[in-house]
XYZ file of C-alpha atoms in Angstrom:
688
model
C -14.848 -18.783 37.509
C -14.306 -15.869 35.113
C -17.122 -13.333 35.256
C -19.645 -13.760 32.482
C -19.384 -10.646 30.254
C -23.044 -11.013 29.254
C -23.976 -10.302 32.866
C -22.147 -6.977 32.981
C -24.266 -3.995 34.107
C -26.124 -2.362 31.237
C -24.308 0.875 32.044
C -20.980 -0.688 31.005
C -19.691 -1.538 27.532
C -19.604 -5.235 26.697
C -16.173 -6.832 26.529
C -16.836 -8.633 23.263
C -13.412 -10.243 23.147
C -14.236 -12.006 26.389
C -17.617 -13.378 25.250
C -17.496 -17.138 24.630
C -20.237 -19.518 23.460
C -20.202 -21.091 26.927
C -21.361 -17.784 28.400
C -24.631 -17.613 26.467
C -26.900 -20.176 28.124
C -25.840 -19.503 31.752
C -26.302 -15.755 31.294
C -29.684 -16.105 29.620
C -30.900 -18.571 32.247
C -29.868 -16.262 35.090
C -31.367 -13.164 33.499
C -34.583 -15.020 32.615
C -34.961 -15.929 36.277
C -34.545 -12.296 37.309
C -36.994 -11.124 34.662
C -39.608 -13.746 35.650
C -39.465 -12.615 39.257
C -39.900 -9.011 38.157
C -42.949 -9.913 36.061
C -44.576 -11.787 38.928
C -43.902 -8.917 41.334
C -45.309 -6.360 38.883
C -48.422 -8.509 38.390
C -49.198 -8.721 42.103
C -52.763 -7.338 42.463
C -51.850 -5.972 45.887
C -49.276 -3.704 44.224
C -50.258 -0.098 43.601
C -50.989 0.406 39.907
C -48.439 3.138 39.249
C -45.761 3.628 36.617
C -43.011 3.559 39.234
C -44.260 0.345 40.836
C -45.089 -1.612 37.674
C -43.348 -0.389 34.524
C -39.982 0.872 35.753
C -38.986 -2.339 37.603
C -40.042 -4.392 34.571
C -37.971 -2.209 32.264
C -34.941 -2.563 34.520
C -35.124 -6.347 34.751
C -35.969 -6.995 31.107
C -33.353 -4.534 29.868
C -30.482 -6.723 31.081
C -32.043 -9.810 29.500
C -32.697 -8.259 26.103
C -29.286 -6.625 26.014
C -27.568 -9.981 26.603
C -29.821 -11.681 24.050
C -29.131 -8.939 21.502
C -25.395 -9.485 21.958
C -25.764 -13.259 21.541
C -27.939 -12.875 18.452
C -25.601 -10.345 16.900
C -22.551 -12.543 17.406
C -24.427 -15.493 15.956
C -25.062 -13.401 12.835
C -21.589 -11.943 12.313
C -19.099 -14.537 13.646
C -21.100 -17.717 13.337
C -19.301 -20.848 14.527
C -20.671 -24.313 15.312
C -20.152 -23.683 19.029
C -21.862 -20.297 19.009
C -24.735 -21.608 16.892
C -25.234 -24.490 19.313
C -25.289 -22.114 22.283
C -27.654 -19.685 20.578
C -30.038 -22.447 19.543
C -29.989 -23.854 23.073
C -31.008 -20.465 24.492
C -33.539 -19.609 21.769
C -36.416 -21.786 23.081
C -35.834 -20.433 26.589
C -36.165 -16.850 25.379
C -39.117 -17.662 23.145
C -40.932 -19.433 25.959
C -40.375 -16.443 28.249
C -41.685 -13.975 25.657
C -44.760 -16.113 25.118
C -45.258 -16.487 28.888
C -45.160 -12.714 29.366
C -47.596 -12.142 26.509
C -50.007 -14.659 28.045
C -49.587 -13.422 31.627
C -53.104 -12.511 32.699
C -51.976 -10.962 35.955
C -49.633 -8.558 34.192
C -52.305 -7.813 31.574
C -54.756 -6.950 34.327
C -52.159 -4.749 35.978
C -51.751 -2.766 32.754
C -55.532 -2.490 32.561
C -55.444 -0.999 36.065
C -52.785 1.449 34.941
C -55.004 2.603 32.083
C -57.949 2.926 34.473
C -55.999 4.858 37.117
C -57.759 8.090 38.174
C -54.734 10.174 37.194
C -53.992 8.352 33.903
C -55.165 11.312 31.829
C -52.530 13.492 33.493
C -49.671 11.136 32.650
C -47.258 12.228 29.937
C -48.416 11.366 26.395
C -45.429 9.024 26.038
C -46.314 6.964 29.099
C -49.979 6.786 28.104
C -48.953 5.605 24.636
C -46.674 2.910 26.091
C -49.527 1.553 28.234
C -51.934 1.618 25.282
C -49.418 -0.203 23.055
C -48.758 -2.755 25.807
C -52.485 -3.546 26.088
C -52.698 -3.932 22.309
C -49.647 -6.207 22.277
C -51.061 -8.351 25.102
C -54.204 -8.971 23.039
C -52.093 -9.754 19.959
C -50.012 -12.128 22.094
C -53.041 -14.273 22.903
C -53.616 -13.225 26.501
C -57.381 -13.568 26.078
C -57.113 -17.134 24.763
C -58.215 -19.995 27.004
C -57.586 -23.719 27.390
C -56.258 -25.656 24.432
C -56.085 -22.540 22.249
C -53.801 -20.903 24.771
C -51.491 -23.923 24.893
C -51.440 -24.192 21.134
C -50.563 -20.505 20.775
C -47.559 -20.975 23.059
C -46.407 -23.992 21.058
C -46.755 -22.057 17.792
C -44.645 -19.170 19.096
C -41.865 -21.516 20.124
C -41.823 -23.401 16.846
C -41.982 -20.227 14.717
C -38.835 -18.916 16.378
C -36.975 -22.180 15.809
C -38.093 -22.492 12.186
C -37.104 -18.913 11.375
C -33.679 -19.426 12.895
C -33.175 -22.643 10.913
C -34.255 -20.876 7.713
C -31.572 -18.240 8.303
C -28.936 -20.871 9.060
C -29.740 -22.766 5.872
C -29.285 -19.642 3.766
C -25.976 -18.804 5.440
C -24.681 -22.363 5.174
C -25.779 -22.809 1.561
C -24.038 -19.592 0.514
C -20.899 -20.467 2.463
C -20.861 -23.979 0.973
C -21.055 -22.862 -2.667
C -17.920 -21.950 -4.581
C -16.484 -22.247 -8.058
C -12.731 -22.486 -8.579
C -11.627 -21.166 -11.966
C -8.168 -22.212 -13.139
C -8.262 -20.610 -16.604
C -7.537 -16.894 -16.141
C -9.064 -16.121 -19.526
C -12.505 -16.907 -18.086
C -12.124 -13.945 -15.721
C -11.903 -11.400 -18.530
C -13.775 -8.218 -17.657
C -13.970 -8.850 -13.916
C -12.408 -5.935 -11.959
C -8.847 -6.452 -10.752
C -9.710 -6.063 -7.069
C -12.373 -8.771 -7.323
C -9.929 -11.085 -9.106
C -7.359 -10.382 -6.396
C -9.793 -11.295 -3.645
C -10.772 -14.478 -5.520
C -7.121 -15.439 -5.909
C -6.508 -14.868 -2.196
C -9.555 -16.980 -1.332
C -8.252 -19.868 -3.436
C -4.809 -19.604 -1.865
C -6.379 -19.664 1.594
C -7.990 -22.976 0.640
C -4.673 -24.272 -0.711
C -5.994 -24.391 -4.281
C -4.679 -22.989 -7.564
C -6.707 -20.473 -9.528
C -9.489 -18.168 -8.376
C -12.302 -18.998 -5.954
C -15.636 -17.378 -6.816
C -18.451 -17.316 -4.249
C -22.039 -16.155 -3.893
C -21.160 -13.411 -1.414
C -22.083 -10.010 -2.812
C -18.564 -8.531 -3.203
C -17.860 -11.402 -5.604
C -21.264 -12.268 -7.025
C -22.356 -8.822 -8.199
C -19.137 -7.878 -10.056
C -19.073 -11.241 -11.799
C -22.656 -10.776 -12.966
C -21.936 -7.234 -14.135
C -18.515 -7.624 -15.754
C -17.632 -11.247 -16.582
C -17.427 -11.611 -20.346
C -17.655 -15.399 -20.017
C -21.385 -16.056 -20.335
C -21.117 -19.562 -18.894
C -19.445 -18.136 -15.803
C -22.309 -15.713 -15.271
C -24.778 -18.533 -15.773
C -23.018 -20.733 -13.216
C -23.143 -18.083 -10.487
C -26.705 -17.083 -11.371
C -27.825 -20.707 -11.082
C -25.982 -21.062 -7.795
C -27.564 -17.972 -6.273
C -30.993 -18.629 -7.740
C -31.207 -22.044 -6.100
C -29.734 -21.221 -2.682
C -31.261 -23.254 0.154
C -33.672 -25.088 -2.138
C -34.305 -28.617 -3.378
C -32.207 -27.688 -6.408
C -29.078 -27.741 -4.223
C -27.852 -29.712 -1.223
C -30.780 -31.424 0.503
C -29.730 -30.526 4.054
C -30.133 -26.813 3.271
C -33.537 -27.038 1.551
C -35.898 -24.428 3.019
C -39.022 -25.792 1.291
C -40.372 -27.579 4.393
C -39.656 -24.554 6.579
C -41.517 -22.200 4.236
C -44.564 -24.471 4.327
C -44.346 -24.834 8.088
C -43.938 -21.118 8.760
C -46.871 -20.189 6.547
C -49.061 -22.786 8.264
C -47.999 -21.632 11.728
C -48.590 -17.979 10.906
C -52.047 -18.691 9.516
C -52.960 -20.794 12.544
C -51.695 -18.122 14.936
C -53.800 -15.488 13.173
C -56.905 -17.654 13.254
C -56.465 -18.342 16.958
C -56.459 -14.576 17.550
C -59.588 -14.141 15.458
C -57.862 -12.055 12.798
C -58.142 -14.495 9.906
C -54.806 -13.914 8.206
C -51.211 -13.202 9.145
C -51.406 -10.013 7.087
C -54.315 -8.800 9.230
C -52.338 -9.662 12.372
C -49.240 -7.770 11.288
C -51.191 -4.729 10.100
C -52.622 -4.215 13.579
C -49.384 -2.400 14.390
C -48.753 -0.613 11.062
C -49.683 2.674 9.429
C -51.567 0.792 6.703
C -55.028 -0.240 7.867
C -55.501 -3.522 6.010
C -54.155 -5.735 3.253
C -56.442 -4.159 0.666
C -54.943 -0.730 1.306
C -51.456 -2.199 0.836
C -52.242 -4.123 -2.346
C -54.093 -1.124 -3.799
C -51.044 1.047 -3.067
C -48.697 -1.468 -4.703
C -50.885 -2.011 -7.736
C -51.346 1.714 -8.250
C -47.575 2.184 -8.120
C -47.108 -0.768 -10.484
C -49.550 0.785 -12.940
C -47.468 3.958 -12.946
C -44.104 2.196 -13.111
C -44.689 -0.693 -15.506
C -44.663 1.370 -18.736
C -41.248 2.705 -17.710
C -40.094 -0.827 -16.882
C -41.270 -2.124 -20.267
C -39.392 0.696 -21.974
C -36.264 -0.107 -19.943
C -36.388 -3.758 -20.951
C -37.059 -3.029 -24.620
C -34.028 -0.727 -24.740
C -31.883 -3.330 -22.998
C -32.918 -6.119 -25.363
C -32.283 -3.983 -28.424
C -28.837 -2.976 -27.175
C -27.907 -6.549 -26.193
C -28.866 -7.875 -29.603
C -27.217 -5.112 -31.619
C -24.051 -4.507 -29.610
C -23.395 -7.682 -27.596
C -24.655 -10.407 -29.886
C -27.170 -11.513 -27.248
C -30.311 -11.943 -29.301
C -31.713 -14.299 -26.653
C -31.165 -12.215 -23.511
C -31.133 -14.588 -20.543
C -31.509 -13.728 -16.833
C -27.756 -14.162 -16.260
C -27.139 -11.632 -19.041
C -29.294 -8.837 -17.609
C -26.801 -7.331 -15.152
C -23.960 -7.669 -17.691
C -25.908 -6.100 -20.548
C -27.279 -3.399 -18.239
C -23.783 -2.366 -17.206
C -22.607 -2.299 -20.831
C -25.625 -0.148 -21.799
C -24.944 2.179 -18.891
C -21.336 2.564 -20.045
C -22.469 3.188 -23.605
C -25.183 5.677 -22.701
C -23.510 7.566 -19.877
C -19.816 6.980 -20.641
C -18.888 5.509 -17.271
C -18.840 2.176 -15.503
C -19.527 1.348 -11.867
C -15.978 0.067 -11.590
C -14.612 3.431 -12.763
C -16.720 5.305 -10.220
C -15.792 2.832 -7.476
C -12.154 3.894 -7.584
C -13.154 7.293 -6.175
C -15.085 5.994 -3.169
C -12.451 4.740 -0.761
C -13.879 3.559 2.512
C -11.855 5.967 4.744
C -12.928 8.960 2.666
C -16.568 7.834 2.508
C -16.706 7.384 6.282
C -15.126 10.773 6.880
C -17.601 12.391 4.507
C -20.528 10.547 6.041
C -19.506 11.736 9.497
C -19.291 15.319 8.216
C -22.767 15.082 6.690
C -24.209 13.832 9.976
C -22.397 16.511 11.942
C -23.641 19.265 9.618
C -27.247 18.123 9.557
C -27.754 17.054 13.145
C -25.235 19.073 15.172
C -23.317 16.151 16.684
C -19.692 15.047 16.638
C -18.469 11.578 15.579
C -15.045 10.080 16.135
C -13.615 6.574 16.086
C -12.863 5.244 19.543
C -11.208 2.045 20.838
C -13.688 -0.692 21.749
C -13.569 -4.357 22.583
C -14.957 -6.051 19.486
C -15.875 -9.474 18.110
C -13.582 -9.232 15.051
C -10.588 -7.218 13.905
C -12.770 -5.668 11.170
C -14.889 -3.854 13.747
C -14.473 -0.203 14.698
C -16.159 1.818 17.385
C -17.586 5.309 16.883
C -18.421 7.686 19.695
C -21.252 10.163 19.095
C -21.063 13.361 21.160
C -22.860 16.666 21.456
C -20.891 19.783 20.372
C -20.097 20.293 24.071
C -18.555 16.815 24.323
C -21.413 15.091 26.136
C -21.765 11.426 25.177
C -24.839 10.680 23.048
C -24.135 7.068 22.092
C -21.854 4.464 20.530
C -21.916 2.875 17.086
C -20.109 -0.357 16.127
C -19.158 -0.563 12.434
C -18.630 -4.031 10.887
C -18.373 -3.389 7.150
C -16.658 -6.325 5.364
C -17.965 -9.632 4.060
C -16.419 -12.802 5.490
C -17.195 -16.451 6.048
C -19.588 -17.091 8.920
C -21.271 -13.712 8.537
C -24.820 -13.370 7.264
C -25.143 -11.564 3.939
C -26.863 -8.223 3.541
C -26.739 -5.027 5.557
C -28.590 -4.161 8.742
C -28.649 -2.177 11.961
C -29.598 -3.457 15.381
C -29.674 -2.004 18.854
C -27.549 -3.328 21.705
C -28.685 -0.819 24.306
C -31.563 1.663 24.210
C -31.498 5.216 25.488
C -33.164 5.458 28.864
C -33.385 7.965 31.699
C -33.251 6.442 35.177
C -33.231 8.575 38.321
C -32.367 11.596 36.239
C -29.351 9.965 34.579
C -29.207 9.291 30.848
C -28.240 5.808 29.681
C -26.819 6.307 26.192
C -27.787 4.029 23.279
C -25.499 1.607 21.448
C -26.134 0.389 17.887
C -24.530 -2.071 15.473
C -24.153 -1.215 11.761
C -23.321 -4.276 9.656
C -22.533 -4.459 5.926
C -20.863 -6.890 3.537
C -18.497 -4.748 1.472
C -15.227 -5.801 -0.139
C -12.307 -5.563 2.281
C -9.046 -3.679 1.598
C -6.819 -5.252 -1.039
C -3.362 -5.465 0.470
C -2.166 -1.939 1.285
C -4.871 -0.308 -0.832
C -7.954 1.010 0.928
C -11.246 -0.753 0.414
C -13.276 0.799 -2.390
C -17.065 0.998 -2.480
C -19.428 1.112 -5.410
C -21.849 4.024 -5.403
C -24.535 1.499 -4.497
C -22.395 0.513 -1.501
C -22.212 4.167 -0.482
C -26.001 4.394 -0.705
C -26.298 1.244 1.434
C -23.985 2.747 4.061
C -26.028 5.966 4.197
C -29.227 3.913 4.371
C -28.080 1.866 7.349
C -26.703 4.975 9.019
C -30.202 6.445 8.888
C -31.444 3.470 10.912
C -28.579 3.916 13.370
C -29.366 7.614 13.808
C -32.956 6.717 14.640
C -31.610 4.849 17.665
C -28.647 7.065 18.515
C -30.364 10.469 18.368
C -33.419 9.427 20.354
C -34.492 11.771 23.135
C -37.143 9.380 24.414
C -36.732 8.667 28.120
C -38.727 5.423 28.191
C -37.473 2.266 26.399
C -41.055 1.237 25.592
C -41.235 4.129 23.115
C -37.799 3.616 21.541
C -37.699 3.705 17.761
C -36.941 0.022 17.180
C -39.466 -1.011 19.832
C -42.498 0.961 18.756
C -42.241 2.861 15.459
C -44.682 1.349 12.971
C -42.842 -1.102 10.721
C -44.004 0.609 7.542
C -42.421 3.858 8.769
C -39.183 2.406 10.174
C -37.449 2.843 6.790
C -38.151 6.597 6.684
C -34.834 7.772 8.204
C -32.790 5.210 6.267
C -34.256 5.887 2.838
C -34.182 9.608 3.558
C -30.409 9.502 4.110
C -29.836 7.839 0.711
C -30.743 11.050 -1.095
C -27.612 12.873 0.044
C -25.427 10.435 -1.903
C -26.545 12.176 -5.103
C -25.693 15.736 -4.055
C -22.559 17.351 -5.497
C -21.703 19.059 -2.208
C -21.804 15.661 -0.493
C -20.070 13.630 -3.206
C -17.110 16.006 -2.990
C -16.798 15.099 0.695
C -17.071 11.368 -0.020
C -14.656 10.915 -2.908
C -10.883 10.530 -3.142
C -9.364 8.310 -5.845
C -7.760 5.211 -4.384
C -4.479 5.919 -6.219
C -4.346 9.699 -6.761
C -6.556 11.046 -3.991
C -8.431 13.213 -6.503
C -12.101 13.929 -5.896
C -14.685 12.587 -8.327
C -14.551 14.867 -11.389
C -17.614 17.011 -11.975
C -18.060 15.582 -15.469
C -18.126 12.028 -14.123
C -20.509 13.091 -11.346
C -22.836 14.636 -13.934
C -22.894 11.369 -15.842
C -23.570 9.478 -12.594
C -26.522 11.737 -11.802
C -27.806 11.516 -15.358
C -27.913 7.749 -14.877
C -29.617 7.977 -11.462
C -32.929 6.777 -12.823
C -31.369 4.328 -15.249
C -33.719 1.349 -15.303
C -35.700 2.801 -12.379
C -38.858 1.366 -13.905
C -37.421 -2.170 -13.829
C -36.111 -1.672 -10.303
C -39.434 -0.340 -9.072
C -41.552 -3.189 -10.418
C -39.026 -5.658 -9.006
C -39.603 -4.273 -5.508
C -43.351 -4.252 -6.091
C -43.128 -7.904 -7.165
C -41.496 -8.834 -3.859
C -43.937 -6.770 -1.793
C -47.105 -7.917 -3.550
C -46.000 -11.550 -3.405
C -45.344 -11.195 0.323
C -48.684 -9.563 1.098
C -50.790 -11.953 -1.011
C -48.939 -14.968 0.391
C -49.788 -13.875 3.932
C -53.313 -12.666 3.216
C -54.653 -16.229 3.379
C -56.653 -18.031 6.030
C -54.449 -21.106 5.754
C -50.911 -22.059 4.832
C -49.635 -23.028 1.398
C -47.568 -25.782 -0.163
C -44.279 -24.832 -1.755
C -45.860 -25.454 -5.168
C -48.641 -22.995 -4.302
C -46.069 -20.445 -3.131
C -44.146 -20.715 -6.391
C -47.367 -20.553 -8.413
C -48.420 -17.391 -6.570
C -45.062 -15.819 -7.337
C -45.584 -16.574 -11.021
C -49.047 -14.982 -10.874
C -47.632 -11.843 -9.296
C -44.918 -11.663 -11.920
C -47.494 -12.006 -14.681
C -49.296 -9.010 -13.197
C -46.466 -6.583 -12.412
C -43.072 -7.885 -13.626
C -41.184 -7.504 -16.884
C -38.337 -9.926 -16.092
C -39.116 -13.608 -15.623
C -36.551 -16.006 -14.086
C -36.413 -19.670 -15.194
C -38.897 -22.116 -13.700
C -36.146 -23.648 -11.562
C -35.350 -20.335 -9.872
C -36.152 -20.358 -6.143
C -36.451 -16.788 -4.862
C -38.550 -17.628 -1.753
C -36.021 -20.123 -0.389
C -33.425 -17.441 0.388
C -35.866 -14.600 1.074
C -34.767 -14.160 4.667
C -36.600 -10.847 5.034
C -39.904 -12.706 4.855
C -39.109 -15.896 6.726
C -36.376 -14.940 9.192
C -36.048 -11.162 9.253
C -39.323 -9.778 10.544
C -40.608 -8.496 7.194
C -43.292 -11.154 6.662
C -46.438 -9.302 5.532
C -44.297 -6.193 5.755
C -42.027 -6.030 2.728
C -44.274 -3.325 1.277
C -42.794 -1.094 3.995
C -39.844 -0.234 1.759
C -42.050 1.378 -0.878
C -44.519 2.765 1.671
C -41.722 4.462 3.606
C -40.091 5.616 0.368
C -43.097 7.863 -0.162
C -42.436 9.347 3.277
C -38.667 9.644 2.790
C -38.843 11.284 -0.645
C -41.407 13.770 0.620
C -39.287 14.482 3.712
C -36.181 15.045 1.585
C -38.142 17.468 -0.557
C -38.116 19.808 2.462
C -34.301 19.962 2.158
C -34.605 20.596 -1.581
C -37.012 23.436 -0.862
C -34.590 24.919 1.678
C -31.728 24.707 -0.846
C -33.856 26.420 -3.502
C -34.468 29.336 -1.144
C -30.719 29.690 -0.625
C -29.544 29.432 -4.216
C -25.767 29.445 -4.427
C -25.283 28.023 -0.942
C -22.291 25.684 -1.130
C -23.961 23.263 1.290
C -26.833 22.555 -1.097
C -29.392 20.380 0.661
C -27.186 20.041 3.761
C -29.315 22.624 5.518
C -28.666 22.622 9.293
C -31.969 24.306 10.125
C -34.034 21.719 8.258
C -31.796 18.974 9.658
C -32.452 20.215 13.184
C -36.183 20.085 12.513
C -35.943 16.541 11.092
C -33.945 15.464 14.107
C -36.440 17.046 16.502
C -39.658 15.850 14.859
C -38.630 12.438 13.487
C -35.409 11.042 14.946
C -35.631 12.335 18.498
C -39.234 11.280 19.141
C -38.792 7.599 18.199
C -42.100 5.844 18.757
C -43.388 8.257 21.381
C -46.178 9.227 18.979
C -47.654 7.723 15.788
C -45.389 8.033 12.746
C -48.082 9.921 10.840
C -48.018 12.607 13.524
C -44.225 12.853 13.404
C -44.261 13.222 9.634
C -46.971 15.891 9.803
C -45.021 17.732 12.496
C -42.008 17.857 10.164
C -43.760 18.589 6.862
C -46.852 20.386 8.127
C -49.115 18.041 6.152
C -49.761 14.427 5.217
C -47.314 12.706 2.817
C -47.719 12.852 -0.956
C -46.388 10.445 -3.592
C -45.271 13.176 -6.020
C -41.695 13.477 -4.731
C -41.095 9.730 -5.007
C -42.286 9.667 -8.602
C -40.149 12.699 -9.443
C -37.046 11.266 -7.776
C -37.600 8.030 -9.715
C -37.972 9.798 -13.056
C -41.646 8.838 -13.217
C -43.238 12.260 -12.949
C -46.973 12.272 -12.177
C -49.202 13.084 -15.115
């Protein structure tokens, strides 16, 4: 029988081309057996309570399991097929049951208690002490102190939550893939960029149909909403996207029952643990202390932002009525009218700017930025991959020593989840003095190349790429020796967006934009005059954008700060209440935002969506250090690309991962606690 590539040693690269759905369950079953034996051995009370006897063997055994499971989960997200989905869903309850079993393992819990009580514990390294302390906390949050029926019920809840979240994600993917609109009258496409029309024509031809196939995937959906002159076309796509995976569409994809079930399960889980609400449970491992601190933060920010949002909307309505004949501005008109107002006010369009950001040039410029800031070298390298779109990147030290690998999967396609994200395949670890280098995935959903022409990215796409690269750098530039303190394993969730949001700022710097831009036809860099207009528009509608994010975050926190679940009608009513408090835009009553809100119900951000704004305070303040360095070196061609400050950010934030609390890492970099002033300034909402 051919060797199962999911069972390859962690030290080797995975042969992705050899991975088949049939490999998933056998590999997971075998690795679960190995990991269970390791847990039982580590929990043996006769075993000496030392790091080497308990933690290291557990790390070694579990590392192979979680690496294989990460590979399976990643493939399920980016090349989803019925066979792969079936295999993944068959393995999911096995993995969930194991995770629950470990969390409820009293013997292992007691062994960690012995570690913490060891006579020499105080002399252990701070990182190892922190890992033990976090493990004890996580055991308690995993229900290890529950007894009898409560213990059994907790295990059942954990299993069902995992299955329901996975089904929620599948419904969103399937509903988006299932929706399309074929347009046969070319006149209806007026205004839509040529590259988007070309892709739509190719999609229709692939289906053997005449005309142009429009979909809800972002490379199609967003340009249609921004540029289509046909109002009915915009309305059709808006309605399609606004009702994804709901009772308004195909019944088999309706996420209403799953939302109700997940909220009930989360509330029950929290009550079993004596914490009252899911928000309280999640905030046990965050920087924020409780739900009140989060809602106060969001409401304070909303109070500051809403006047700007109201001004933004008033200007948009006036322009739409006077210049576009849209006296009754509807939700499907907002993106279209906003783009026309931007063009009118700043004399450029996103489509014009997009022609200067070719993917090869953007990647080359991004690599140069990373190399300048963090003293590393990046180069594409051949890898075995899951799709022809994928490219491998090797990250080295200036001396040529391997630091890690990054897989780039940048284009939208059928069977691939929407959005953009980073995940870790393999964590940095030091074993017997040898460094195991990390491996990360960076996934986006950009438009692919159009024939022989390079793919072009909107400036928002460029920002997304920098954002996700920040996450990847958090994993790749780690200098933490122990996997239990790796960034993605232990950094507080409301600080995990710090490196990603921090990286976004460089997309607005002239010195960086010059490195990123080359016109798709002429090769010319973005003209300074066009750049100046782009920067002038940086805070265009920032008030509306800010309150929109606050709406999502406040809805999420209030929905999870309840002692019991909620019906779908109660969920929708709560969303309306939140909008009445903080929003300025109000979708139609039939709109179903929660049904496709995978962040909350399938992506780990439940009771945590506020993290984006919370971490934005940290990231803006951190970037201000680079602005301060640039100000001291006026005339420096590098601008904010200051290697000395970059080295300090790498050392105090990226390299330390979760080896210390995020607040301590921030203070080590900035020399003080974070302040909100930089965020308000960057957003054009200067503090009074």
